[in-house]
XYZ file of C-alpha atoms in Angstrom:
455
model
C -6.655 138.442 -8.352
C -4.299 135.821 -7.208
C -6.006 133.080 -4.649
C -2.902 131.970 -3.385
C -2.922 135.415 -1.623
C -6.022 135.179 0.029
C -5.874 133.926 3.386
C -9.516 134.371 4.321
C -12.662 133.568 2.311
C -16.254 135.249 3.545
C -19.590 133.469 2.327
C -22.625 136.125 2.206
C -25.089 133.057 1.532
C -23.151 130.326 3.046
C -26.023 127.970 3.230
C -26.631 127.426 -1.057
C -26.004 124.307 -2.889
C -23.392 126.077 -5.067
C -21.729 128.022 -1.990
C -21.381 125.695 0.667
C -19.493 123.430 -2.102
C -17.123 126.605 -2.416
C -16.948 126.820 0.944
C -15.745 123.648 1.777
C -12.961 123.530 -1.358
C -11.263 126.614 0.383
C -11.317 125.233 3.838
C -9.776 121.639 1.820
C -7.100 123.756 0.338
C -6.359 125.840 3.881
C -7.709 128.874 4.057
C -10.146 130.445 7.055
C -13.586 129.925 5.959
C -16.850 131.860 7.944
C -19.574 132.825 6.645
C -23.316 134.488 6.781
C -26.673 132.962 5.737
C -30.649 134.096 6.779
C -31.645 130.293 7.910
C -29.999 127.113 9.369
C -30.350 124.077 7.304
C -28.591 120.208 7.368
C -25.992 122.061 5.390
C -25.046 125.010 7.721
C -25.007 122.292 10.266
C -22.693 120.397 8.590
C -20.284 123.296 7.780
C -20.234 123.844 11.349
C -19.437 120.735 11.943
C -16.779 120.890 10.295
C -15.457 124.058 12.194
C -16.257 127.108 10.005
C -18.007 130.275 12.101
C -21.327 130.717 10.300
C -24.153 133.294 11.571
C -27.602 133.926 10.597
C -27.943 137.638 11.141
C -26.993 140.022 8.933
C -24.735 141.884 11.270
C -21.738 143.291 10.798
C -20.705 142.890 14.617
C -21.257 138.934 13.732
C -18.048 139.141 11.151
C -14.968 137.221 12.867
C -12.727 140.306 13.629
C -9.816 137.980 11.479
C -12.016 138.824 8.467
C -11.155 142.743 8.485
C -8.041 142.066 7.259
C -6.716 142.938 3.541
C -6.197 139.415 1.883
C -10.242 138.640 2.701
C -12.599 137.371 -0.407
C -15.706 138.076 -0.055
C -18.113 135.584 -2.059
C -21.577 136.784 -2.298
C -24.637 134.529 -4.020
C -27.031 136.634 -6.397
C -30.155 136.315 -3.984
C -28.084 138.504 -1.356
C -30.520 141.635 -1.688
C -29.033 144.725 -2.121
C -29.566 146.334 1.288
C -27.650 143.476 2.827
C -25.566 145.814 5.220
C -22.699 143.159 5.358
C -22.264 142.990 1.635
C -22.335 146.951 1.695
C -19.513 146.895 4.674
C -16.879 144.877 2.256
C -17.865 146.908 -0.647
C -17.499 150.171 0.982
C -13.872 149.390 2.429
C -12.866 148.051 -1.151
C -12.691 144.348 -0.513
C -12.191 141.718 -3.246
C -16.162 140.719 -3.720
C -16.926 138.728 -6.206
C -19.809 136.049 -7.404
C -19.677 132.390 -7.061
C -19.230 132.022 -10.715
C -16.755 134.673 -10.990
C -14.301 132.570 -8.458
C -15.659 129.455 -10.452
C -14.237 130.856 -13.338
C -10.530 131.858 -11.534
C -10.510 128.288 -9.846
C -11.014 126.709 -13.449
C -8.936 129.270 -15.024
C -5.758 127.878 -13.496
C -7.202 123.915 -14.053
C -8.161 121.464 -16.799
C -12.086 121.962 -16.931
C -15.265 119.962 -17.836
C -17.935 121.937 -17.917
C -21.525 120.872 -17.371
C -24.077 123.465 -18.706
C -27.964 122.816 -19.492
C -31.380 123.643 -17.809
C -32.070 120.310 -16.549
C -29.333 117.678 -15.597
C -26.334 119.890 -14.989
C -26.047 118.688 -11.322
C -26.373 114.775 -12.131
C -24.603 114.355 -14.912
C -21.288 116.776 -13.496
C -21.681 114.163 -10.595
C -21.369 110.975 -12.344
C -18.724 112.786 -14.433
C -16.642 113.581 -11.073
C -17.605 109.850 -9.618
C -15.826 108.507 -12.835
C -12.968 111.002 -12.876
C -12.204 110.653 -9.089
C -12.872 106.787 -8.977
C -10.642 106.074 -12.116
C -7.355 108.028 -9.714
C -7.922 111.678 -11.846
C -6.316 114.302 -9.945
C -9.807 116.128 -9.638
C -12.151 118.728 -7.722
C -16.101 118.420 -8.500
C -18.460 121.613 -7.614
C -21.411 120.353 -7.529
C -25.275 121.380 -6.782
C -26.328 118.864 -5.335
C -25.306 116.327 -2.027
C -23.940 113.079 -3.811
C -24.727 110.142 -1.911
C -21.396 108.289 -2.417
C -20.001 110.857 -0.484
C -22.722 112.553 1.536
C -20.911 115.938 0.399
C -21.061 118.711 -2.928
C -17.595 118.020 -3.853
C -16.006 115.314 -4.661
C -12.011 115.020 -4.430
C -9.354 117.675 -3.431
C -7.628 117.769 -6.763
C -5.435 120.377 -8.079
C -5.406 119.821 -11.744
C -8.436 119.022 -12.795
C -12.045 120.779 -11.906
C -15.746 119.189 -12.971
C -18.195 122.540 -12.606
C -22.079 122.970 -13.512
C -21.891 125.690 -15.880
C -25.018 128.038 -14.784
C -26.976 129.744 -17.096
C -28.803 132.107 -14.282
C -27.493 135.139 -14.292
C -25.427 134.015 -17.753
C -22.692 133.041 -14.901
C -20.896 130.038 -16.929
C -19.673 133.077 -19.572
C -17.188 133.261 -16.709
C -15.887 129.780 -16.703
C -12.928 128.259 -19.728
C -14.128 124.875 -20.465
C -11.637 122.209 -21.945
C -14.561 119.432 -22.213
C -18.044 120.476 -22.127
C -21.463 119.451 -22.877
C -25.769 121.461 -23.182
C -27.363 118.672 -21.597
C -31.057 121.045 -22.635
C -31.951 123.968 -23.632
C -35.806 124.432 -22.400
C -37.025 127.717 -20.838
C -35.724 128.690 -17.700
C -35.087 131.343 -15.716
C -37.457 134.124 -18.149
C -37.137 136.257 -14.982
C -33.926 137.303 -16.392
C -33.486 136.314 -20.116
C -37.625 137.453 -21.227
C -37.476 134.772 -23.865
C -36.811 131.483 -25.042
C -34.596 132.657 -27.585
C -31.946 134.881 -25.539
C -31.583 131.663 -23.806
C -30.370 129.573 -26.674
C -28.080 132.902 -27.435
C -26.357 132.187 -24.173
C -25.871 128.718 -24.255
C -24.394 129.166 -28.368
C -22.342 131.790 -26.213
C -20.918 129.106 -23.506
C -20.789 126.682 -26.283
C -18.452 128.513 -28.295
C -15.830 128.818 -26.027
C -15.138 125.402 -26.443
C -13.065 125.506 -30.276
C -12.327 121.958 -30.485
C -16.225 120.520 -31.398
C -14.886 117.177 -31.015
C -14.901 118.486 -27.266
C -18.256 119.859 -26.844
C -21.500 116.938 -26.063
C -24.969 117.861 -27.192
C -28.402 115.844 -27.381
C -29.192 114.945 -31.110
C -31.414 117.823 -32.241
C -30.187 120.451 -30.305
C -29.049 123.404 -32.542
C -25.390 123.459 -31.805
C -22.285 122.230 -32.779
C -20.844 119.293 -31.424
C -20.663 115.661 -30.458
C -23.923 114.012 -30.693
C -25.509 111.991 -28.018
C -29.138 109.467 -27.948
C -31.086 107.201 -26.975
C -32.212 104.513 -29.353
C -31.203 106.903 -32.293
C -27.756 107.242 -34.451
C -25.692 109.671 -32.460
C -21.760 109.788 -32.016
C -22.585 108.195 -28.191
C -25.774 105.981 -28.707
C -26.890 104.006 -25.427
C -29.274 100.962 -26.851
C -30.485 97.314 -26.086
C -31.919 99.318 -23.002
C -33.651 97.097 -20.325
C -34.106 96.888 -16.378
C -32.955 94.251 -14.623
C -33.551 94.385 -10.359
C -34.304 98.240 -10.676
C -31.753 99.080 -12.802
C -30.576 100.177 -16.094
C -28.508 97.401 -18.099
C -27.579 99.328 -21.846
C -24.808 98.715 -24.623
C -23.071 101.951 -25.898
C -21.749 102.029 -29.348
C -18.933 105.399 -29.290
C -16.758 106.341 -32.320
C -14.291 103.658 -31.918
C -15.644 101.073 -29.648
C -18.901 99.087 -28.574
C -19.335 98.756 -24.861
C -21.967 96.480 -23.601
C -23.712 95.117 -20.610
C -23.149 98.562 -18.407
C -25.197 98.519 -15.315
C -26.706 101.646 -14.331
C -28.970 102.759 -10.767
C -30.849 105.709 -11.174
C -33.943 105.183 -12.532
C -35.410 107.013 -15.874
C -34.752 108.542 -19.590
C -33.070 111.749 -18.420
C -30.801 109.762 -15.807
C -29.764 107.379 -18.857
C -29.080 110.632 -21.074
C -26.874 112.012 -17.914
C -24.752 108.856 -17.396
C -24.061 108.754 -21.489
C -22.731 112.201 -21.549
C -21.012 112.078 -18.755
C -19.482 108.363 -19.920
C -18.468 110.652 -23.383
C -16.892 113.156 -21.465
C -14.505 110.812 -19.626
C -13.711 108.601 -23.052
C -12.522 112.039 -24.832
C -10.380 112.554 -21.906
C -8.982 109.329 -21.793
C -9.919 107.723 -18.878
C -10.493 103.744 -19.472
C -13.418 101.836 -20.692
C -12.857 99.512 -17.728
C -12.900 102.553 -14.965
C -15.948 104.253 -16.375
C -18.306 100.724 -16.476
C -17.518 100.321 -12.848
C -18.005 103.981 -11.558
C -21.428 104.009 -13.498
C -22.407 100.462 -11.628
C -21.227 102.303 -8.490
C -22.519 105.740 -8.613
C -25.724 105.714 -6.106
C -27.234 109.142 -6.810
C -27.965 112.523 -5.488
C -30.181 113.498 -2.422
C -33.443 115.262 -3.743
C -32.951 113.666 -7.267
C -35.199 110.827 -7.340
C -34.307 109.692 -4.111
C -35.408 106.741 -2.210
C -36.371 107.403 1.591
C -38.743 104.384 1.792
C -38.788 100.946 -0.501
C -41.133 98.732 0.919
C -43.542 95.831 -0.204
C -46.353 97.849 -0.037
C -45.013 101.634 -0.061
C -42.468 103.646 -2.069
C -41.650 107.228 -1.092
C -39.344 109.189 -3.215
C -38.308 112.864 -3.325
C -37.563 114.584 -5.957
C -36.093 118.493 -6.830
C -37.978 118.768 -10.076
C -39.163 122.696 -10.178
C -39.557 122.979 -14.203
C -42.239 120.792 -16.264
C -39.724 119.032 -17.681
C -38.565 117.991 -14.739
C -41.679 116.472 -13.446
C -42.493 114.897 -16.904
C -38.815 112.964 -15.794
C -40.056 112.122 -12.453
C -43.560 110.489 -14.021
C -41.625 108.579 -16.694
C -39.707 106.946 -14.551
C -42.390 106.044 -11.948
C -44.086 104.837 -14.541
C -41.633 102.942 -15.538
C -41.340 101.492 -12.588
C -44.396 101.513 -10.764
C -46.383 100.940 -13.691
C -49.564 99.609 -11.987
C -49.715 101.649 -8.574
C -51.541 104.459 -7.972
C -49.174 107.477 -7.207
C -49.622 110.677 -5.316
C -47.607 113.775 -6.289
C -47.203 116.513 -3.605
C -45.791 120.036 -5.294
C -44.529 123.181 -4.172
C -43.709 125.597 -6.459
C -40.818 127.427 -6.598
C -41.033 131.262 -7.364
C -43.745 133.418 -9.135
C -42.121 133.967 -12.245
C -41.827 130.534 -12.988
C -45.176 129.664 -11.807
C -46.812 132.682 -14.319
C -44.043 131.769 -17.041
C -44.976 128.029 -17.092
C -48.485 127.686 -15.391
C -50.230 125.608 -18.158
C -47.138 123.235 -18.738
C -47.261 122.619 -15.109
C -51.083 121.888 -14.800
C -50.341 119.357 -17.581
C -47.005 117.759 -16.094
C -49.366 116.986 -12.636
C -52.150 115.939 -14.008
C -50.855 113.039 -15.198
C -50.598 111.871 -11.658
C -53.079 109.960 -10.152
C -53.431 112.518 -7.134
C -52.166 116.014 -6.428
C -51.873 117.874 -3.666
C -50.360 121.679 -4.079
C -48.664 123.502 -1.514
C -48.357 127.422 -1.709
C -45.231 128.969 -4.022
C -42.341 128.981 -2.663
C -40.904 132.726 -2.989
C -36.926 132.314 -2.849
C -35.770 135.752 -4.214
C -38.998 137.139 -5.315
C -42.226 138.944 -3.954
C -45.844 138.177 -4.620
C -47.003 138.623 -7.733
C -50.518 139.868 -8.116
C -52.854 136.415 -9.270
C -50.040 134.329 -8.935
C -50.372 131.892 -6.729
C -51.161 127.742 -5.807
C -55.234 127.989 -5.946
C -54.656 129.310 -9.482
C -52.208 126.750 -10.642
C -54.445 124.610 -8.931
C -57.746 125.896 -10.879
C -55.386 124.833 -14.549
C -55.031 121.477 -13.172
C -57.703 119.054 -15.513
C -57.471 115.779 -12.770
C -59.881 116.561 -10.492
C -57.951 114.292 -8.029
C -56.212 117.501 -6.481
C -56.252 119.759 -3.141
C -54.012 122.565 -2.258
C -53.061 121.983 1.435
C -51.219 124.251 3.902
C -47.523 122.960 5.106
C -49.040 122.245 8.650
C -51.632 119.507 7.690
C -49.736 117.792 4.813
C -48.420 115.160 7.160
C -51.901 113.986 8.074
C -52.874 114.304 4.630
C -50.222 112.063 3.262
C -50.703 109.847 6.026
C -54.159 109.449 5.102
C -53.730 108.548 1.419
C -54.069 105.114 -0.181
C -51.501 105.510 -2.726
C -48.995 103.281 -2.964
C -46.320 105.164 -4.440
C -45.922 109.078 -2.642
C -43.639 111.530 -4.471
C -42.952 115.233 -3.039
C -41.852 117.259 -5.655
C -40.407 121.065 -5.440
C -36.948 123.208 -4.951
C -37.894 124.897 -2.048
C -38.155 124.096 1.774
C -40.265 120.973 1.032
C -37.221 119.150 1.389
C -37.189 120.241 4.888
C -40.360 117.874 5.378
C -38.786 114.703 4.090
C -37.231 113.729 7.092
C -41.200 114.410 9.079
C -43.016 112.911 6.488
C -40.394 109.569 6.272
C -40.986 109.324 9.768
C -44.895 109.742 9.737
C -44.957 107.179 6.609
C -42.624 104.973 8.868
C -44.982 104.561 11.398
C -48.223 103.921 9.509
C -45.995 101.177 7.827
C -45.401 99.436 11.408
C -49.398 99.989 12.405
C -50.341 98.407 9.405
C -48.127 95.659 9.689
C -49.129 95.171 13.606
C -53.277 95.530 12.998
């Protein structure tokens, strides 16, 4: 399939992280770009905005009659069900429909590609990679999951030549993509839904890792099983970031690489994963070429990602961050670096879970990841794709939990629950319409800031 021929480019599932960045490189390059999804959101909004026709009703009558034509694409995500009678329109009138990662995989077919593949990290460290590449003059395009606050947007640059993509393991979509430069950021459990076990998942990621044949161009984590370019913290490592220490909330580190030692590199986002991210992604741009000079100042510059640790209030007396963490791992990250940080306040974590495969797959890890926080509150699982699965749910997750400092609260009275808390540092936590909250509960925290400060 040649893209050059396409003159029209239909989203079934407009609204996703992954998609709407899709969506916006084809409407960047010229072509007509429209699209379904089941719910507004910010991002719908935004693509809007920006003068694409986007419905939320799966109706065929809905489709832009311009989209009937031959040269259409139809790009469909994998939670479209398969009863989705638009889907089943294109397919039955023999229409081009592929999967986000398949048209990943054309788009960095034709380009010079970094690849960013792992279970946790994928999303900040391919957008500190396309900061540096874009910010140094690169001719580059990054995909990226998540909104990068440098440029309120998922992609970064309108480049031709060069493309920065998270290589996805669901669905083992990044067998689609051809890396030039690539790194496994992790290789934890994830996704069991599809894989059943730990060890099919390490099979795929050996899989995506050998399609890179130069190992010299291929970034791993010492003590991950696979071939390549070693990267640490405080250890011997090809890359090894060092001398580690935080000066007005952020990193300042030294890197020693294979030829050079870099030092005094200034560095925002707070925690041990982050510093891990912004070291790979630093290796990346070295093998490439780009200068010493170029990456120290994008890394000083780079300001983070919305949901990933982010800041929405940092005042005297209270600090509320949100945070996409949906695996154990993830939330061990968050609570190392608010500990780190806030290592004498009391902190309260509010979770939602995110589906019901991960929440019976993981249940004990989790329990142990929140307890560590000084409160908890649970909200019920988030289902995304999935239906209920029978015992599966918050009270039960809730029951593992050893702090006793924990309630499971329904999405209407977590405002006034929040509100109510003395904890100095507030946290939500979760991948799935908690992040439709923030802006409520910023506002809530707002004003009890300005009633205390009155009274």
């Amino acid at each position: 399939m040649n893209l050059n021929q396409i003159h029209n480019v239909y989203f079934i599932g407009i609204g996703g992280i992954g998609m709407s960045a899709l969506a916006r490189y084809f409407q960047n390059i010229g072509k007509n770009v429209a699209g379904y999804d089941k719910t507004p959101t910010s991002l719908t909004n935004e693509l809007i905005d920006g003068g694409m026709s986007i419905h939320f009703e799966d109706n065929i009558s809905l489709i832009p009659t311009d989209f009937y034509i031959e040269n259409t694409l139809v790009i469909i995500t994998p939670a479209v069900p398969a009863s989705h009678s638009e889907w089943n329109y294109f397919l039955e009138r023999d229409f081009e429909v592929k999967k986000r990662a398949e048209v990943l995989g054309l788009i960095t077919k034709d380009t010079f590609c970094f690849a960013v593949a792992g279970t946790h990290g994928k999303t900040t460290t391919s957008s500190i990679l396309g900061h540096i590449l874009y910010e140094s003059g690169a001719d580059v395009t990054a995909f990226l999951g998540g909104i990068v606050e440098n440029y309120h947007s998922n992609l970064i640059g309108t480049g031709k030549t060069i493309s920065v993509v998270e290589a996805d393991e669901f669905d083992r979509s990044f067998l689609h993509l051809h890396p030039d430069i690539a790194c496994v950021t992790s290789m934890d459990a994830d996704h069991l839904d599809i894989y059943g076990d730990a060890s099919s998942i390490e099979a795929s990621f050996k899989e995506f890792a050998d399609k890179v044949l130069d190992k010299t161009k291929l970034f791993v984590p010492k003590g991950i099983d696979l071939k390549g370019m070693t990267i640490a913290i405080n250890d011997d490592a090809n890359y090894k970031a060092f001398n580690i220490r935080i000066e007005n909330n952020s990193y300042i580190f030294d890197v020693q690489t294979p030829t050079e030692l870099i030092q005094n590199i200034a560095f925002g986002l707070p925690g041990h994963h982050n510093l891990m991210n912004a070291l790979t992604a630093l290796a990346m741009a070295k093998t490439y070429g780009t200068k010493t000079e170029d990456i120290v100042k994008a890394l000083g510059t780079f300001k983070g990602i919305q949901r990933r640790f982010s800041y929405q209030i940092k005042s005297k007396n209270l600090v509320y961050i949100d945070d996409y963490a949906h695996h154990p791992t993830e939330i061990d990250a968050v609570y190392q670096a608010v500990s780190e940080l806030y290592p004498n306040e009391k902190v309260l974590a509010i979770f939602q879970p995110h589906l019901f495969s991960r929440t019976k797959d993981f249940a004990d890890n989790f329990a142990k990841s929140l307890s560590q926080f000084n409160e908890i509150i649970l909200l019920d699982i988030y289902p995304a794709r999935e239906l209920p699965m029978e015992g599966i749910t918050s009270s039960w997750l809730l029951s593992k939990i050893s702090n006793e400092h924990k309630k499971l609260i329904s999405k209407q009275n977590i405002i006034s629950e929040i509100t109510n808390s003395d904890a100095s540092v507030i946290v939500t936590i979760g991948a799935g319409d908690i992040g439709e909250l923030v802006p409520q509960i910023k506002i809530a925290l707002e004003q009890k800031i300005e009633k205390t400060h009155h009274s």
